[in-house]
Amino acid sequence: MTGRATVDAVPAETTSYVGRRDELATARQLLGAGRIVTLTGVGGVGKTRLARRIAATVAGEYADGVAFVELAELRNAELLGNTVATKLGLHNLSSRPALDTIIRYLRDRHFLLVLDNCEHLIDACAMLVDALVTDCPLVTVLNTSRQSLDVPGEQLFPVPPLSVPSAEQVRSPADVERHDGPRLFLDRATAVLPSFGITDENYQDVVRVCHDLEGLPLAIELAAVRLRSLSLGQIRDRLTDRLTLLTQGRRLGPRRQQTLRALIDWSYELCSEPERLVLTRASVFSGGFHLDAVEKVCSGQGVSRADVLDIVHVLVDKSLLIGEDHSGVMRYRMLETMREYGLGELARAGDVRRVARLHRDWYADLAARYQAEWIGPDQVAWVERLTADHANIRVALDFCATEPAEAVIGLRIINQLNEYWVVRGFLNEARGWLPRQLSAAPSDAAERAVALGLSAWCAMLQGDGEAALAAVAQGRELATRIGDEFSAAVVEANAGYANLSTGQETLARDQFAHALAVFRAYGDARGEAYAAFMLGNATNMTGDFEKGRSILRDRIAASEAIGEIFWRSWALWALGMGEVFFGDPGAAEAAGLAAFRLQQVLSDHAQEAFTAHLLGLATCRTGDLERSATIFGINSTFWKAIGTNPLRFGIFTTKGTEIATQCFAALGETTFKQCYSRGRAMSREDAVRYILREAAPEPAPPVASPLTKREAEVAALIANGMTNKEIAATLFIAPRTAETHVDHIFTKLSFTSRAQIAAWVARRAEPPDRASERVWLSATSPCAPPSTAPGRPASSWSP
């Protein structure tokens, strides 16, 4: 969509920003002169903060927005494309590389992409940036890295340290505050010691400290925080002693790197032994982490679990950990420089593998809890929790791919996160993890068969039928060999999906029925929800719509009773598709709108593309042709965002295409394209409101009626309930002529009933109203659309 990006644009700054006016001006000039700018410099020089400030400053100059992608927590270069796509809000369901989806999305957009901390993924970042600027002529990329990307067109901007005067350059406190380094020290010092100020007595010490730290922002901040426990003179003396030792050759490397290392060494040595142990062990986390995770992973062998809370508090107080409030829950993280330092200390202690296994165990337990609680009222909270911990899940899976016993746990984690991969559009990632774990896991592990079933499901959602059938065949052979009934049911359920999408509806129905019975026998609520929804769907497609409708309504009612969202929305979609093809199109629209609302609550962009397609078909069947064409235009961008299209799903494709073709024929090419283009041009926010009938859309260009003036008169009389004979008398024409006009109207509008003509006339006369959703759902199931504020579910509808 062409609206401004609402994705993770520029992270908010948690502390004030000091100085860098000249650097900001230079960076803006570089962005205006070229399309690739890389901020380079040593760790701690302030590249990330400067990039954030640049992005926030120039955001208004990019019509389609800004996205800030933080890469410090990403360890696997193969996941770079997925990470960028996720930050862009692209839930990639296609089997093509994520980069292709990104390029398709950004090709016509005027956009600024910021890649932060590229140095450990330098080759992958270089390839991505080169591809973007080559294929997306309006995209600019701003990078931060300790080294250049070395791609054509790259402009390098070495970020200098903050300006610091020499002792000879200052004669008073006022002279000191004209330089960015001392100003930063003052800002951070007053944050921890409000009474601190630059005076005639201390200004030379401030200059000395900032000068010895060579203006490195991170080093200055670490030094300033020591005013909690040391005087400025003590900081000056301890820092000077440390740097004197370093410059005598005890470490290699540039002096600025030695200086930063000196500050971290100093901060580390001022910690107690338990504090050091917690700090180094916490370096195994990637991104943020919760207190309970720290207590599990970092306690033991010299650290009492009961003491971890107090130790974390002290480490935050010393600015070695950063605490951030996320919706009332504190999460912690450490700067990348500190994390690298901690990993080095952990390696020197020979404790990396033990702590990494504890880390993996924690996230394996998290996945197990997710699986146990997913079918219930907390799905939104679970998706948010797993999204926040996604970087740590990746680290855990990396660890699992090392040996057979560990790989079994890795497969279990992937299997347990089944729905999460879909909701967040991580199908390519899931399919990437599976071969790594499968190649290491024992050949007879039951987890292999379930994983192959998951692989088949992911492949089918991506329209990759060949890969799905191959995974089904492998999974079926293994489940039969090891005699595992549950694994066999998982495989057969996903075989059913493949068969349903390839025209074998009866076989699919029987496979889903068998799988449903097994899942119920084992008490597996997730499997039951999936199999029941697919059984109703397949039963519809065999032509037994009344039975299929009954199965789906029962599934919807069961999910609604416990506040479950994900499978309920899929069941509503399936019910709507059945109504579109075999039943009441008004009921289909009502089901689709109910499903679409749930998908907004869960931020499930993958499902919403399927549901918007349903709504386009339903409104065509109800005769609201202009709305139908507009929704098809909207949905073209939905499909594009997830990297797939509606033309890969067997009978659904065939029947859907027939209806969409009727809409095109009835409106005519010119009118259809006007409406379609209008939908494509909507921002995401406007598109969602339009689909949900929550706001009047922007005025559309005049849409010509496919009917002649006389035919329009006849249609209006039909809407008033007149028979052909009455129409003839009213218009003073022969009855045969009236019949001819009515036949022409049916043909041009692709309608089969006079009621459809009446609805079409009514919709052209006044704007759509949400009353058209009808009371169908409330009359047939307990799943009526909630009567709450837009975008907010009723209490019984969601967590």
Short mmCIF file of N, CA and C in Angstrom, two decimals, residues 19 105 142 207 239 251 276 290 308 321 345 367 376 385 499 541 554 586 627 636 652 724 735 792:
data_model
loop_
_atom_site.label_atom_id
_atom_site.label_comp_id
_atom_site.label_asym_id
_atom_site.label_seq_id
_atom_site.Cartn_x
_atom_site.Cartn_y
_atom_site.Cartn_z
N GLY A 19 24.45 17.01 21.49
CA GLY A 19 25.40 17.38 20.44
C GLY A 19 25.13 16.76 19.08
N TYR A 105 7.88 -5.36 -2.40
CA TYR A 105 7.18 -4.40 -1.55
C TYR A 105 7.74 -2.98 -1.71
N LEU A 142 20.46 3.55 5.05
CA LEU A 142 21.42 4.10 6.00
C LEU A 142 21.89 2.95 6.89
N VAL A 207 37.18 17.86 32.11
CA VAL A 207 37.90 17.87 30.84
C VAL A 207 38.90 16.72 30.78
N LEU A 239 40.85 5.99 36.35
CA LEU A 239 40.85 5.88 34.89
C LEU A 239 42.25 6.12 34.34
N ARG A 251 47.74 -4.75 25.71
CA ARG A 251 46.75 -5.22 24.73
C ARG A 251 47.07 -4.61 23.38
N ARG A 276 29.57 -10.34 38.72
CA ARG A 276 30.31 -10.68 37.50
C ARG A 276 29.76 -11.95 36.88
N HIS A 290 13.58 -11.61 30.38
CA HIS A 290 12.84 -11.36 31.60
C HIS A 290 13.65 -11.77 32.83
N VAL A 308 19.45 -13.30 42.77
CA VAL A 308 19.54 -12.79 41.40
C VAL A 308 18.79 -11.47 41.23
N LEU A 321 23.48 -3.40 32.84
CA LEU A 321 22.26 -3.91 32.23
C LEU A 321 21.30 -2.74 32.06
N GLU A 345 34.45 -13.29 28.55
CA GLU A 345 34.73 -13.72 29.92
C GLU A 345 34.16 -15.12 30.19
N ALA A 367 8.39 -22.70 25.10
CA ALA A 367 7.64 -23.26 23.96
C ALA A 367 6.62 -24.28 24.44
N GLY A 376 -6.83 -21.04 24.19
CA GLY A 376 -7.39 -20.37 25.35
C GLY A 376 -7.44 -18.87 25.13
N ARG A 385 4.67 -12.21 23.55
CA ARG A 385 5.79 -12.73 24.34
C ARG A 385 6.81 -13.42 23.42
N ASN A 499 -4.40 -32.73 -0.22
CA ASN A 499 -5.42 -33.32 -1.09
C ASN A 499 -6.58 -32.35 -1.34
N MET A 541 -16.65 -28.64 0.60
CA MET A 541 -16.19 -28.76 -0.77
C MET A 541 -16.59 -30.07 -1.43
N ASP A 554 -20.04 -25.51 15.11
CA ASP A 554 -19.67 -26.12 16.39
C ASP A 554 -18.25 -25.72 16.79
N GLY A 586 -24.65 -13.03 1.87
CA GLY A 586 -24.72 -12.10 2.99
C GLY A 586 -24.15 -12.73 4.25
N ARG A 627 -17.71 -2.15 -4.41
CA ARG A 627 -17.01 -2.51 -3.17
C ARG A 627 -16.17 -3.77 -3.37
N SER A 636 -4.84 -7.12 -3.24
CA SER A 636 -3.64 -7.34 -4.05
C SER A 636 -2.40 -6.94 -3.26
N PHE A 652 -10.68 -23.79 -4.36
CA PHE A 652 -10.92 -22.43 -3.91
C PHE A 652 -10.52 -21.44 -5.00
N ASN A 724 -42.63 -7.57 -14.34
CA ASN A 724 -42.36 -7.10 -15.70
C ASN A 724 -43.59 -6.41 -16.32
N PRO A 735 -44.85 -5.30 -23.00
CA PRO A 735 -44.36 -6.30 -22.03
C PRO A 735 -43.13 -7.04 -22.52
N ARG A 792 -11.39 -3.21 19.08
CA ARG A 792 -11.29 -3.69 20.44
C ARG A 792 -12.28 -4.82 20.63
#
